[in-house]
Amino acid sequence: MTEATTETTVVVSGAAVLLPGADTVAALADGPPPGGTPVEPADHVGRKGLRYKDRATQLGYALTAAALRDAALLGEDGLTVPAGSTGIVASSNFGNLDTVARALDTLREETVTGTSPMDLPNASSNVIASSAAIRYGLRGPNLMVCNGETSGLDAVHWAATMIAAGRAERFLVLGVEPDNEVVRRLLGGGRAVDGGAALVLEARTAATARHATVRAVLGPYRRAADAPREPGHWELPAHLGSASGAFGVLQVAAAVGWFDAGRREPVRAVAGGADHDAGADLLLLAPEAA
């Protein structure tokens, strides 16, 4: 556990995106074009360990590895920092819905004797966060957020809050949503993004100590019941479908892409509000911000 301070500045030191048509923060900021090919997790992390894992967890593996490498935290021998210094917060509303639906169908039709021992461990809503932590040795706090449209920004906020509280020096924040038949039924025929984004958040002091590149600085976060939806600077292209729990994380990743390209004006990420139960927004500042 690190020492908490009242003036902890939290920064983004790594970011990764995997969507059909976009595999960099620059491509995300520009808006992925239609016609992109589906993400193949094995192309990013190899096939070992993917069997029996649901689509969201596989995508989560690929995003986690990409973000950790982008932040210079993952080398040939694993993490380049102590395992306990790094936690994970994942956000997904549809995550393992297909696994849960399949297990319930089996219980109804065949009773518990028909269930697969490979399926049931994956029926926990925390499977994405826990699986990524186990695979990449993230031994800090582990949290899964599944609370609707604000879920992604809430995940970023909780990671920043735990850094400020001294629970860990850095967090991997993962936002991912799979696209499959079960999700499409839930969405009334619509589709989900089948991908997402991941960020590495760190206390600025920790990033400075390891000479990491600061890509963005987190500003104030706000959440309110029945908050009005304010116009945001970035929206996911409609052809990609619903980003749901990945949306807020994708917005932060898009802001990193803008800052990488030289943009310096603050960016506000906005989720929920209007027709939703609550709204949230987060101000993102250029790397030079104090």
Coordinates of C-alpha atoms in Angstrom, one line a residue:
M1 CA 0.0 0.0 0.0
T2 CA 1.3 3.5 -0.9
E3 CA 1.0 6.6 1.2
A4 CA -2.2 8.6 0.6
T5 CA -2.0 12.3 0.1
T6 CA -4.7 15.0 -0.1
E7 CA -3.3 16.4 -3.4
T8 CA -2.7 13.3 -5.4
T9 CA -2.6 14.0 -9.1
V10 CA -3.7 11.0 -11.2
V11 CA -2.5 10.7 -14.8
V12 CA -3.0 8.4 -17.8
S13 CA 0.3 6.7 -18.7
G14 CA -0.9 4.1 -21.1
A15 CA -3.9 3.5 -23.3
A16 CA -5.1 0.8 -25.7
V17 CA -8.1 0.4 -28.1
L18 CA -9.4 -2.7 -29.9
L19 CA -12.5 -2.2 -32.0
P20 CA -13.4 -3.3 -35.5
G21 CA -11.5 -0.7 -37.7
A22 CA -9.5 0.8 -34.8
D23 CA -6.6 -0.5 -32.9
T24 CA -4.9 2.7 -31.8
V25 CA -6.0 5.8 -29.8
A26 CA -5.4 7.9 -32.9
A27 CA -7.8 5.8 -35.0
L28 CA -10.4 6.0 -32.2
A29 CA -10.1 9.8 -31.9
D30 CA -10.5 10.1 -35.7
G31 CA -13.6 7.8 -35.7
P32 CA -13.3 4.2 -36.9
P33 CA -14.7 3.8 -40.4
P34 CA -17.4 1.2 -41.3
G35 CA -16.3 -2.2 -42.5
G36 CA -13.6 -3.0 -39.9
T37 CA -12.8 -6.7 -39.3
P38 CA -13.7 -8.2 -35.9
V39 CA -10.9 -8.2 -33.3
E40 CA -9.1 -11.6 -33.0
P41 CA -7.7 -11.8 -29.4
A42 CA -5.3 -14.6 -30.3
D43 CA -3.5 -12.3 -32.7
H44 CA -2.6 -10.1 -29.8
V45 CA -1.9 -12.5 -26.9
G46 CA -1.6 -16.0 -28.6
R47 CA -4.1 -18.8 -28.2
K48 CA -2.7 -20.2 -24.9
G49 CA -5.3 -19.6 -22.1
L50 CA -8.2 -18.5 -24.3
R51 CA -10.0 -21.8 -24.4
Y52 CA -13.1 -21.9 -22.2
K53 CA -13.0 -18.1 -21.8
D54 CA -15.9 -16.0 -22.9
R55 CA -15.5 -13.4 -25.6
A56 CA -15.4 -10.4 -23.2
T57 CA -12.6 -12.0 -21.1
Q58 CA -10.6 -12.8 -24.2
L59 CA -10.9 -9.2 -25.4
G60 CA -10.0 -8.1 -21.9
Y61 CA -6.8 -10.1 -22.0
A62 CA -5.8 -8.4 -25.3
L63 CA -6.6 -4.9 -24.1
T64 CA -4.9 -5.4 -20.8
A65 CA -1.7 -6.6 -22.4
A66 CA -1.8 -3.7 -25.0
A67 CA -2.3 -1.0 -22.3
L68 CA 0.4 -2.4 -20.0
R69 CA 2.9 -2.5 -22.9
D70 CA 1.9 1.0 -23.9
A71 CA 2.7 2.2 -20.4
A72 CA 6.0 0.3 -20.4
L73 CA 4.8 -1.9 -17.6
L74 CA 4.9 -5.3 -19.3
G75 CA 8.1 -6.9 -20.5
E76 CA 9.2 -10.3 -21.6
D77 CA 9.2 -11.6 -18.1
G78 CA 5.9 -10.0 -17.0
L79 CA 5.2 -6.9 -15.0
T80 CA 8.1 -4.4 -14.7
V81 CA 6.8 -3.1 -11.3
P82 CA 5.9 -4.9 -8.1
A83 CA 2.7 -6.9 -8.5
G84 CA 1.0 -5.4 -5.5
S85 CA 1.5 -1.9 -6.8
T86 CA -1.0 -2.4 -9.6
G87 CA -4.7 -3.1 -9.3
I88 CA -7.5 -3.4 -11.9
V89 CA -11.0 -2.0 -12.3
A90 CA -13.1 -3.4 -15.2
S91 CA -16.4 -2.2 -16.6
S92 CA -18.8 -4.3 -18.6
N93 CA -22.6 -4.5 -18.6
F94 CA -23.0 -7.4 -21.0
G95 CA -19.6 -9.2 -20.2
N96 CA -20.4 -12.8 -19.5
L97 CA -24.1 -12.6 -20.2
D98 CA -23.8 -15.5 -22.8
T99 CA -22.2 -17.7 -20.2
V100 CA -24.8 -17.0 -17.6
A101 CA -27.7 -17.6 -20.1
R102 CA -26.1 -20.9 -21.2
A103 CA -25.7 -22.1 -17.6
L104 CA -29.3 -21.2 -16.8
D105 CA -30.6 -23.0 -19.9
T106 CA -28.6 -26.1 -18.9
L107 CA -30.0 -26.0 -15.3
R108 CA -33.5 -25.7 -16.6
E109 CA -33.2 -28.5 -19.1
E110 CA -30.8 -30.9 -17.5
T111 CA -30.6 -29.8 -13.8
V112 CA -27.2 -29.2 -12.2
T113 CA -25.8 -32.6 -13.4
G114 CA -25.6 -31.2 -17.0
T115 CA -23.6 -28.1 -16.1
S116 CA -20.0 -27.8 -17.3
P117 CA -17.2 -27.4 -14.7
M118 CA -15.5 -25.1 -17.2
D119 CA -18.6 -22.8 -17.5
L120 CA -19.6 -22.3 -13.9
P121 CA -16.5 -20.5 -12.8
N122 CA -17.0 -18.0 -15.7
A123 CA -20.5 -17.2 -14.5
S124 CA -19.3 -14.7 -11.9
S125 CA -19.7 -11.1 -13.0
N126 CA -16.2 -10.4 -11.8
V127 CA -14.6 -12.9 -14.2
I128 CA -13.2 -10.2 -16.6
A129 CA -11.3 -8.3 -13.9
S130 CA -10.2 -11.4 -12.0
S131 CA -9.1 -13.3 -15.1
A132 CA -7.0 -10.4 -16.3
A133 CA -5.5 -9.9 -12.9
I134 CA -4.5 -13.6 -12.7
R135 CA -3.0 -13.7 -16.2
Y136 CA -0.9 -10.6 -15.9
G137 CA -0.1 -10.7 -12.1
L138 CA -2.0 -7.6 -11.0
R139 CA -2.1 -8.2 -7.3
G140 CA -3.5 -4.8 -6.2
P141 CA -7.3 -4.2 -5.5
N142 CA -9.6 -5.8 -8.0
L143 CA -13.1 -4.4 -8.8
M144 CA -15.8 -5.0 -11.4
V145 CA -18.3 -2.2 -12.2
C146 CA -21.6 -3.2 -14.0
N147 CA -23.9 -0.3 -13.3
G148 CA -25.2 0.9 -16.7
E149 CA -24.4 3.9 -18.9
T150 CA -22.0 5.6 -16.4
S151 CA -20.1 2.4 -15.7
G152 CA -17.0 3.2 -17.7
L153 CA -16.5 6.7 -16.2
D154 CA -17.3 5.3 -12.8
A155 CA -14.6 2.7 -13.2
V156 CA -12.1 5.5 -14.0
H157 CA -13.3 7.4 -11.0
W158 CA -13.0 4.5 -8.6
A159 CA -9.5 3.7 -9.8
A160 CA -8.4 7.3 -9.3
T161 CA -10.1 7.3 -5.9
M162 CA -8.1 4.2 -4.8
I163 CA -4.9 5.7 -6.1
A164 CA -5.6 8.9 -4.1
A165 CA -6.4 6.8 -1.0
G166 CA -3.0 5.0 -1.3
R167 CA -4.5 1.6 -2.1
A168 CA -2.1 1.2 -5.0
E169 CA 0.2 3.3 -7.1
R170 CA -1.5 2.5 -10.4
F171 CA -4.6 0.8 -11.9
L172 CA -5.4 -0.9 -15.1
V173 CA -8.9 0.4 -16.1
L174 CA -10.7 -1.9 -18.6
G175 CA -13.9 -1.2 -20.5
V176 CA -15.1 -4.0 -22.8
E177 CA -18.4 -5.2 -24.3
P178 CA -18.8 -8.4 -26.4
D179 CA -21.2 -8.8 -29.4
N180 CA -23.1 -12.1 -29.5
E181 CA -26.6 -13.5 -30.0
V182 CA -27.5 -13.2 -26.3
V183 CA -26.4 -9.5 -26.2
R184 CA -28.3 -8.8 -29.4
R185 CA -31.5 -10.2 -28.0
L186 CA -31.1 -8.1 -24.9
L187 CA -30.6 -5.0 -27.1
G188 CA -33.7 -5.8 -29.1
G189 CA -31.8 -6.7 -32.3
G190 CA -29.0 -4.0 -31.8
R191 CA -25.4 -4.9 -31.4
A192 CA -22.6 -4.1 -29.0
V193 CA -19.1 -2.8 -29.9
D194 CA -17.3 -6.2 -29.6
G195 CA -14.2 -4.6 -28.2
G196 CA -13.3 -1.7 -25.9
A197 CA -10.4 0.2 -24.4
A198 CA -8.0 0.0 -21.5
L199 CA -6.1 2.7 -19.6
V200 CA -3.2 2.8 -17.1
L201 CA -3.9 5.3 -14.4
E202 CA -1.0 6.3 -12.0
A203 CA -0.3 8.7 -9.3
R204 CA 1.8 11.3 -11.0
T205 CA 4.6 10.8 -8.5
A206 CA 4.7 7.1 -9.4
A207 CA 4.8 7.8 -13.1
T208 CA 7.5 10.4 -12.6
A209 CA 9.6 7.9 -10.5
R210 CA 9.7 5.4 -13.4
H211 CA 10.1 8.1 -16.1
A212 CA 6.8 7.2 -17.7
T213 CA 5.2 9.4 -20.4
V214 CA 2.2 11.3 -19.1
R215 CA -0.6 11.1 -21.8
A216 CA -3.4 13.0 -20.0
V217 CA -4.3 14.3 -16.5
L218 CA -7.5 13.5 -14.8
G219 CA -9.5 16.5 -13.6
P220 CA -12.7 16.8 -11.6
Y221 CA -15.4 14.0 -11.8
R222 CA -19.1 14.6 -11.2
R223 CA -22.0 12.2 -10.8
A224 CA -25.6 13.2 -10.1
A225 CA -29.1 11.6 -10.2
D226 CA -31.1 12.7 -13.2
A227 CA -28.2 14.8 -14.5
P228 CA -28.8 16.5 -17.8
R229 CA -26.9 15.1 -20.7
E230 CA -24.4 17.8 -21.8
P231 CA -22.9 17.6 -25.3
G232 CA -19.6 15.7 -25.3
H233 CA -16.6 16.1 -27.5
W234 CA -16.7 12.5 -28.8
E235 CA -19.3 9.9 -29.6
L236 CA -18.9 6.4 -30.8
P237 CA -19.8 6.0 -34.5
A238 CA -23.2 4.5 -34.7
H239 CA -22.2 1.6 -36.9
L240 CA -20.2 0.1 -34.1
G241 CA -23.2 -0.4 -31.9
S242 CA -23.6 0.1 -28.1
A243 CA -20.5 0.8 -26.1
S244 CA -22.4 0.6 -22.8
G245 CA -19.9 -0.1 -20.0
A246 CA -17.0 0.5 -22.3
F247 CA -18.1 4.0 -23.4
G248 CA -16.5 6.1 -20.7
V249 CA -13.2 4.3 -21.0
L250 CA -13.3 4.8 -24.8
Q251 CA -13.9 8.5 -24.3
V252 CA -10.8 8.8 -22.1
A253 CA -8.8 6.8 -24.7
A254 CA -10.1 9.2 -27.5
A255 CA -8.9 12.2 -25.4
V256 CA -5.5 10.6 -25.1
G257 CA -5.5 10.3 -28.9
W258 CA -6.3 14.0 -29.3
F259 CA -3.6 15.0 -26.8
D260 CA -1.1 12.8 -28.5
A261 CA -1.9 14.7 -31.7
G262 CA -1.1 18.0 -30.1
R263 CA -4.5 19.2 -29.0
R264 CA -4.2 21.0 -25.6
E265 CA -7.7 22.3 -24.7
P266 CA -9.5 20.3 -22.0
V267 CA -11.8 17.5 -23.0
R268 CA -15.0 16.6 -21.1
A269 CA -16.1 12.9 -21.1
V270 CA -19.9 12.6 -20.5
A271 CA -22.1 9.5 -20.0
G272 CA -25.7 8.9 -18.9
G273 CA -28.0 11.7 -18.0
A274 CA -31.2 12.7 -19.9
D275 CA -33.1 9.4 -20.3
H276 CA -30.9 7.5 -17.8
D277 CA -31.1 7.3 -14.0
A278 CA -27.9 9.3 -13.5
G279 CA -25.2 11.1 -15.4
A280 CA -21.5 11.4 -15.0
D281 CA -18.7 13.6 -16.5
L282 CA -15.0 13.7 -16.2
L283 CA -12.7 16.6 -17.2
L284 CA -9.5 15.5 -18.9
L285 CA -6.5 17.8 -19.2
A286 CA -3.4 17.9 -21.4
P287 CA -0.2 16.2 -20.2
E288 CA 1.3 19.6 -19.1
A289 CA -1.5 20.3 -16.6
A290 CA -0.4 20.4 -12.9

